[in-house]
Short mmCIF file of C-alpha atoms in Angstrom, two decimals:
data_model
loop_
_atom_site.label_atom_id
_atom_site.label_comp_id
_atom_site.label_asym_id
_atom_site.label_seq_id
_atom_site.Cartn_x
_atom_site.Cartn_y
_atom_site.Cartn_z
CA MET C 1 -8.44 -5.64 31.50
CA GLN C 2 -5.98 -3.07 32.48
CA PHE C 3 -8.57 0.03 33.60
CA ASP C 4 -11.33 0.27 35.56
CA SER C 5 -13.24 2.63 33.91
CA TRP C 6 -14.07 4.41 30.71
CA GLN C 7 -12.34 7.48 31.95
CA ALA C 8 -9.04 5.53 32.46
CA PHE C 9 -8.99 4.22 29.64
CA ILE C 10 -9.54 7.11 27.92
CA ASN C 11 -7.13 9.08 29.61
CA MET C 12 -4.58 6.75 29.45
CA GLY C 13 -2.60 7.32 32.68
CA GLY C 14 -2.38 10.93 31.62
CA TYR C 15 -0.54 10.11 28.10
CA GLY C 16 -4.23 9.78 26.52
CA ILE C 17 -4.09 13.08 24.09
CA TYR C 18 -0.29 11.11 22.76
CA VAL C 19 -1.85 7.65 22.06
CA TRP C 20 -5.00 8.74 20.87
CA SER C 21 -4.32 10.65 18.54
CA SER C 22 -1.03 8.48 16.80
CA PHE C 23 -3.82 5.53 16.30
CA ALA C 24 -6.65 7.91 15.07
CA GLY C 25 -3.59 9.51 12.50
CA THR C 26 -2.77 5.94 11.52
CA PHE C 27 -6.02 4.73 10.92
CA LEU C 28 -6.99 8.31 8.90
CA CYS C 29 -3.85 8.02 6.73
CA LEU C 30 -4.89 4.20 5.87
CA GLY C 31 -8.47 4.75 5.85
CA LEU C 32 -7.72 7.45 3.17
CA LEU C 33 -5.41 5.18 1.30
CA ALA C 34 -8.47 2.88 1.09
CA LEU C 35 -11.04 5.60 0.20
CA GLU C 36 -8.44 6.75 -3.04
CA ALA C 37 -8.36 3.13 -4.34
CA SER C 38 -12.04 3.16 -4.32
CA TRP C 39 -12.98 6.41 -5.75
CA ARG C 40 -10.17 5.67 -7.88
CA ARG C 41 -12.11 2.42 -9.21
CA SER C 42 -15.46 4.35 -9.50
CA VAL C 43 -13.75 6.64 -11.89
CA LEU C 44 -12.33 4.57 -14.01
CA ALA C 45 -15.52 2.32 -14.83
CA ARG C 46 -17.82 5.78 -15.32
CA GLU C 47 -14.75 6.92 -18.01
CA ALA C 48 -14.52 3.17 -19.68
CA THR C 49 -18.74 3.53 -19.95
CA LYS C 50 -18.28 6.89 -21.43
CA GLN C 51 -15.95 5.99 -23.51
CA ALA C 52 -17.62 2.67 -24.73
CA ALA C 53 -20.70 4.25 -25.46
CA ARG C 54 -18.33 7.49 -27.35
CA ALA C 55 -17.01 4.49 -29.23
CA GLU C 56 -20.45 2.76 -29.98
CA ARG C 57 -21.78 6.05 -31.40
CA ILE C 58 -19.01 6.49 -33.67
CA LEU C 59 -19.68 3.13 -35.11
CA ARG C 60 -23.20 3.95 -35.58
CA ALA C 61 -23.14 6.89 -36.87
CA ARG C 62 -20.60 5.85 -39.38
CA ALA C 63 -22.56 2.89 -40.21
CA ALA C 64 -25.74 5.07 -40.57
CA LYS C 65 -23.85 7.21 -42.88
CA LYS C 66 -22.83 4.41 -45.55
CA ARG C 67 -26.10 3.38 -45.62
CA ALA C 68 -27.36 6.92 -46.69
CA ALA C 69 -24.72 7.34 -49.05
CA LYS C 70 -26.03 4.03 -50.02
CA GLU C 71 -29.52 5.18 -50.67
CA GLU C 72 -28.86 8.37 -51.55
CA PRO C 73 -27.96 7.79 -56.21
CA ASN C 74 -31.16 5.95 -56.35
CA MET J 1 11.03 -23.76 -10.68
CA TRP J 2 9.43 -20.23 -11.56
CA ARG J 3 7.43 -21.44 -14.94
CA TRP J 4 4.20 -20.63 -12.99
CA LEU J 5 4.71 -17.27 -12.26
CA HIS J 6 5.02 -16.78 -16.39
CA PRO J 7 1.04 -16.73 -16.76
CA TYR J 8 1.02 -13.93 -14.25
CA ALA J 9 3.19 -11.29 -16.60
CA LYS J 10 -0.26 -10.92 -18.88
CA PRO J 11 -1.82 -8.64 -17.14
CA GLU J 12 -5.84 -9.74 -17.41
CA ALA J 13 -4.24 -13.08 -15.14
CA THR J 14 -2.71 -10.78 -12.72
CA PHE J 15 -5.85 -8.39 -12.43
CA ALA J 16 -7.67 -11.58 -11.52
CA LEU J 17 -5.99 -12.80 -9.04
CA THR J 18 -5.75 -9.54 -7.00
CA GLN J 19 -9.41 -9.50 -7.85
CA LYS J 20 -9.47 -13.03 -5.82
CA LEU J 21 -6.86 -12.36 -3.27
CA ILE J 22 -8.49 -9.14 -2.36
CA PRO J 23 -10.89 -10.21 0.32
CA TRP J 24 -8.42 -12.67 1.86
CA PHE J 25 -6.39 -10.35 2.72
CA ALA J 26 -8.91 -7.41 3.63
CA VAL J 27 -10.56 -9.33 5.54
CA PRO J 28 -8.19 -11.29 8.05
CA GLY J 29 -6.70 -8.13 8.52
CA LEU J 30 -9.57 -6.16 9.30
CA VAL J 31 -10.37 -8.64 12.02
CA LEU J 32 -6.75 -8.88 13.16
CA VAL J 33 -6.82 -4.94 13.51
CA ILE J 34 -9.73 -5.37 15.86
CA VAL J 35 -8.12 -7.87 18.37
CA SER J 36 -4.45 -6.13 18.48
CA LEU J 37 -6.36 -2.72 19.34
CA VAL J 38 -8.03 -4.81 21.68
CA TRP J 39 -5.42 -6.55 22.91
CA GLY J 40 -2.96 -4.10 22.47
CA LEU J 41 -5.02 -1.06 24.09
CA ALA J 42 -7.04 -2.57 26.87
CA PHE J 43 -5.11 -6.18 27.56
CA ALA J 44 -1.65 -5.82 27.20
CA PRO J 45 -0.11 -4.19 30.96
CA PRO J 46 1.42 -1.24 31.04
CA ASP J 47 4.99 -0.69 30.76
CA TYR J 48 7.06 0.12 33.94
CA GLN J 49 8.93 2.80 33.06
CA GLN J 50 6.89 4.50 30.40
CA GLY J 51 3.57 3.45 31.64
CA GLU J 52 0.50 3.28 29.51
CA SER J 53 2.58 5.33 26.14
CA TYR J 54 4.23 2.72 25.06
CA ARG J 55 1.03 1.49 23.36
CA ILE J 56 2.04 4.01 20.56
CA ILE J 57 4.09 1.03 20.24
CA PHE J 58 1.35 -1.18 18.57
CA VAL J 59 1.31 1.15 15.41
CA HIS J 60 4.67 3.07 15.31
CA VAL J 61 6.64 -0.38 15.24
CA PRO J 62 4.31 -2.38 12.85
CA SER J 63 4.32 0.76 10.45
CA ALA J 64 7.74 1.75 10.41
CA MET J 65 8.46 -2.17 9.68
CA TRP J 66 6.31 -2.46 7.33
CA ALA J 67 7.53 0.64 5.68
CA MET J 68 10.88 -0.72 4.84
CA GLY J 69 9.41 -4.11 3.69
CA PHE J 70 7.19 -2.92 1.05
CA TYR J 71 10.19 -0.72 -0.13
CA VAL J 72 12.05 -4.05 -0.73
CA GLY J 73 9.11 -5.58 -2.23
CA MET J 74 9.14 -2.55 -4.69
CA ALA J 75 12.92 -3.00 -5.15
CA ILE J 76 12.33 -6.46 -6.44
CA ALA J 77 9.38 -5.01 -8.59
CA GLY J 78 12.15 -2.57 -9.80
CA VAL J 79 14.24 -5.32 -10.59
CA ILE J 80 11.51 -7.72 -12.55
CA ALA J 81 10.60 -4.04 -14.52
CA LEU J 82 14.23 -3.97 -15.25
CA VAL J 83 15.82 -7.19 -16.51
CA TRP J 84 12.31 -8.86 -17.89
CA GLN J 85 10.60 -5.56 -18.73
CA ILE J 86 7.02 -7.16 -17.56
CA ARG J 87 4.81 -4.38 -17.48
CA THR J 88 2.76 -5.34 -14.23
CA ALA J 89 6.00 -5.22 -12.31
CA GLU J 90 5.92 -1.60 -13.31
CA LEU J 91 2.44 -0.97 -12.22
CA ALA J 92 3.50 -2.59 -8.72
CA ILE J 93 6.12 -0.10 -8.29
CA LEU J 94 3.26 2.18 -8.59
CA ALA J 95 0.97 0.37 -6.74
CA ILE J 96 3.79 0.02 -3.50
CA ALA J 97 4.95 3.54 -3.40
CA PRO J 98 2.09 5.76 -2.21
CA VAL J 99 1.18 3.13 0.30
CA GLY J 100 4.86 2.61 1.63
CA ALA J 101 5.26 6.28 2.09
CA MET J 102 1.95 6.41 3.96
CA LEU J 103 3.47 3.72 6.10
CA THR J 104 6.83 5.56 6.71
CA PHE J 105 4.69 8.88 7.61
CA ILE J 106 2.72 7.07 9.75
CA SER J 107 5.90 5.96 11.39
CA LEU J 108 7.40 9.43 11.80
CA PHE J 109 4.24 11.02 12.97
CA THR J 110 3.76 8.02 15.67
CA GLY J 111 6.80 8.27 16.02
CA ALA J 112 7.40 12.30 17.10
CA ILE J 113 4.17 11.84 19.23
CA TRP J 114 5.89 9.23 21.31
CA GLY J 115 8.97 11.32 21.56
CA GLN J 116 7.21 14.10 23.04
CA PRO J 117 6.48 12.97 26.26
CA MET J 118 9.24 10.32 26.38
CA TRP J 119 12.48 12.21 25.63
CA GLY J 120 11.29 15.36 25.35
CA THR J 121 11.32 16.33 22.18
CA TRP J 122 9.26 15.62 18.47
CA TRP J 123 12.39 15.06 16.70
CA VAL J 124 15.72 15.26 17.17
CA TRP J 125 18.65 14.73 13.52
CA ASP J 126 19.48 11.53 14.78
CA ALA J 127 20.69 8.38 12.78
CA ARG J 128 17.78 6.67 13.16
CA LEU J 129 15.13 8.99 12.63
CA THR J 130 16.88 10.75 10.26
CA ALA J 131 17.41 7.48 8.07
CA GLN J 132 13.68 6.97 7.78
CA LEU J 133 12.65 10.26 6.76
CA ILE J 134 15.43 9.35 3.30
CA LEU J 135 13.35 6.55 3.41
CA LEU J 136 10.10 8.59 2.84
CA PHE J 137 12.10 11.09 0.53
CA LEU J 138 12.85 8.36 -1.52
CA TYR J 139 9.44 7.13 -1.65
CA LEU J 140 8.57 10.21 -2.43
CA GLY J 141 11.09 10.04 -5.18
CA VAL J 142 10.03 7.36 -7.04
CA MET J 143 6.29 7.99 -7.15
CA ALA J 144 7.24 11.65 -8.69
CA LEU J 145 10.19 10.20 -11.18
CA TYR J 146 7.72 7.85 -12.27
CA VAL J 147 5.59 10.19 -13.78
CA ALA J 148 8.09 12.65 -14.62
CA PHE J 149 8.29 11.49 -18.35
CA GLU J 150 6.00 11.91 -21.23
CA ASP J 151 6.34 8.10 -21.85
CA GLU J 152 5.25 6.40 -18.90
CA ARG J 153 7.76 3.39 -19.49
CA ALA J 154 10.50 5.94 -19.44
CA GLY J 155 9.57 7.07 -16.08
CA ALA J 156 8.69 3.87 -14.58
CA LYS J 157 12.43 2.39 -15.54
CA ALA J 158 13.93 5.67 -13.93
CA ALA J 159 11.69 5.05 -11.26
CA SER J 160 12.72 1.20 -10.94
CA ILE J 161 16.67 2.11 -10.97
CA LEU J 162 15.85 5.23 -7.87
CA ALA J 163 13.74 2.18 -6.21
CA ILE J 164 16.62 -0.20 -6.55
CA VAL J 165 19.37 2.29 -5.31
CA GLY J 166 17.68 2.97 -2.26
CA VAL J 167 17.19 -0.14 -0.96
CA ILE J 168 20.83 0.50 0.74
CA ASN J 169 18.85 2.93 2.90
CA ILE J 170 17.38 -0.35 4.45
CA PRO J 171 20.39 -1.93 6.49
CA ILE J 172 21.17 0.98 6.99
CA ILE J 173 18.14 2.21 9.14
CA HIS J 174 17.47 -1.19 10.69
CA TYR J 175 21.68 -0.67 12.21
CA SER J 176 21.42 3.27 12.60
CA VAL J 177 20.87 2.34 16.58
CA TYR J 178 23.78 -0.08 16.55
CA TRP J 179 26.03 1.82 14.53
CA TRP J 180 25.25 5.38 15.52
CA ASN J 181 24.19 6.87 19.54
CA THR J 182 20.67 7.44 19.09
CA LEU J 183 17.42 8.37 20.93
CA HIS J 184 15.66 5.48 20.10
CA GLN J 185 15.89 2.43 21.61
CA LYS J 186 17.05 -0.77 20.23
CA SER J 187 15.11 -3.82 18.08
CA THR J 188 12.37 -4.88 20.43
CA VAL J 189 11.14 -7.66 17.73
CA THR J 190 14.30 -8.59 16.13
CA ARG J 191 16.01 -9.48 19.92
CA ALA J 192 12.43 -11.12 20.87
CA ILE J 193 12.63 -13.46 18.15
CA THR J 194 15.64 -14.34 17.26
CA ARG J 195 17.15 -14.32 20.99
CA LEU J 196 20.65 -13.72 20.60
CA GLU J 197 20.18 -11.25 22.72
CA ALA J 198 17.96 -11.29 25.64
CA PRO J 199 14.61 -10.27 24.78
CA SER J 200 13.54 -6.68 26.07
CA ILE J 201 10.07 -7.27 26.23
CA ALA J 202 7.77 -9.08 28.03
CA PRO J 203 5.61 -12.00 26.10
CA GLU J 204 2.62 -10.45 27.57
CA MET J 205 3.04 -7.24 24.83
CA LEU J 206 5.19 -8.89 22.98
CA TRP J 207 2.56 -11.33 21.46
CA PRO J 208 -0.28 -8.21 20.91
CA LEU J 209 2.77 -6.64 18.67
CA LEU J 210 3.07 -9.57 16.75
CA VAL J 211 -0.31 -9.29 16.17
CA SER J 212 -0.27 -5.99 15.16
CA ILE J 213 2.41 -6.57 12.42
CA LEU J 214 0.74 -9.15 10.84
CA ALA J 215 -2.66 -6.98 10.92
CA MET J 216 -0.36 -3.82 9.83
CA LEU J 217 0.77 -6.50 6.59
CA LEU J 218 -2.66 -7.84 5.53
CA VAL J 219 -4.35 -4.92 5.25
CA CYS J 220 -1.49 -2.74 3.21
CA ALA J 221 -1.39 -5.94 0.99
CA ALA J 222 -4.63 -5.22 0.56
CA LEU J 223 -4.47 -1.69 -0.06
CA VAL J 224 -1.61 -2.52 -2.15
CA LEU J 225 -3.46 -5.42 -4.52
CA MET J 226 -6.20 -2.56 -4.58
CA ARG J 227 -3.75 -0.41 -6.00
CA LEU J 228 -2.56 -2.85 -8.33
CA ASN J 229 -5.78 -3.57 -9.44
CA ASN J 230 -7.01 -0.41 -10.30
CA GLU J 231 -3.56 0.30 -12.00
CA ILE J 232 -4.15 -2.68 -14.26
CA LEU J 233 -8.11 -1.46 -15.46
CA ARG J 234 -6.88 1.86 -16.16
CA ARG J 235 -3.45 0.60 -18.23
CA GLU J 236 -6.21 -1.89 -20.16
CA ILE J 237 -9.49 0.09 -20.28
CA HIS J 238 -9.98 -0.65 -23.40
CA ARG J 239 -9.55 -4.01 -23.24
CA PRO J 240 -12.93 -6.17 -23.90
CA TRP J 241 -12.26 -8.44 -20.85
CA ALA J 242 -11.77 -4.94 -18.71
CA LEU J 243 -14.89 -3.96 -19.80
CA GLN J 244 -16.75 -6.99 -19.25
CA HIS J 245 -15.46 -6.81 -15.81
CA LEU J 246 -17.07 -3.55 -15.34
CA GLY J 247 -20.00 -4.46 -16.78
CA ILE J 248 -20.32 -2.44 -19.71
CA HIS J 249 -21.69 -4.23 -22.35
CA PHE J 250 -19.92 -2.39 -25.18
CA ALA J 251 -22.36 -3.85 -27.97
CA THR J 252 -19.28 -5.05 -30.20
CA ALA J 253 -20.67 -7.47 -31.31
CA ASP J 254 -23.82 -5.32 -32.75
CA ASN J 255 -21.97 -3.09 -34.50
CA LYS J 256 -19.71 -5.55 -36.46
CA LYS J 257 -22.14 -6.79 -37.59
CA GLU J 258 -24.05 -3.45 -38.67
CA LYS J 259 -20.32 -2.20 -39.76
CA GLY J 260 -19.77 -5.57 -41.61
CA ASP J 261 -23.42 -4.76 -43.46
CA ALA J 262 -22.36 -1.02 -44.20
CA ASP J 263 -18.90 -2.31 -45.27
CA ALA J 264 -20.55 -5.18 -47.71
CA VAL J 265 -22.34 -2.28 -49.96
#
């Protein structure tokens, strides 16, 4: 351990602002990429669910219409 | 020899592979990030000239290194996309470019923060810094070109070509500190590993640096895999396997039956 106290660790020999801002910036950037990737995934899942439900509704409606058309002439 | 690679031209196979690989990169990557943070920030000795400020090296060097490494990876994907017309390789370009651009940005950003106290300036227009800035523009160009066409595959082709041509910048970045006079110091890691010249870094600093380089690789590889995974899913979202993976129970069977009944009449 190179530092005697938390104070010295935060201070980084007077370069604290430089050292900590570069580390914080790095983690912010990479964290944003990770967040974006998982957000994209959830959007994709939501859209797929919506589209699947829509496709299903269309098929059902079509089938119902055919059934109705079959019954009507009688 | 390359036969084993062939199944991965199929998006479904690559999707299954990336899905499986993500935790194998992410978990060791995050563990090594913590190790390199503690080691680099608290246990590595201070530099005799730069004091504690040199600790920026533990984010600066890994990001700069993999900014170049991922660019080469992206260009290889570009070659595969152009020569063999494999869609998954096109998607790989789209997966790598933003991660590489972010790495390049990090290297420039941390470099500026390091330059201010050590050189007395945030930025100079010298060879190393300018070449790295061009790398950022190449990444942004690849991303922009990819989406600039009505037809996505045409965009992928154009982006592949730019990615391949841009590789010329990689040796320029690497050798810029030898070819031109620059404020930037010469490569620390290459000298320490190849031993062609006397290493300029003490082992107490080199080891945490190597750990941070490995950590950065694993974390960014996990990010690329996550993005590639998403891109494949986006492209294949209508396929039954994709829906099944998302846990969407599309009642296709019922519908077919119903539809079949209706059609039969």
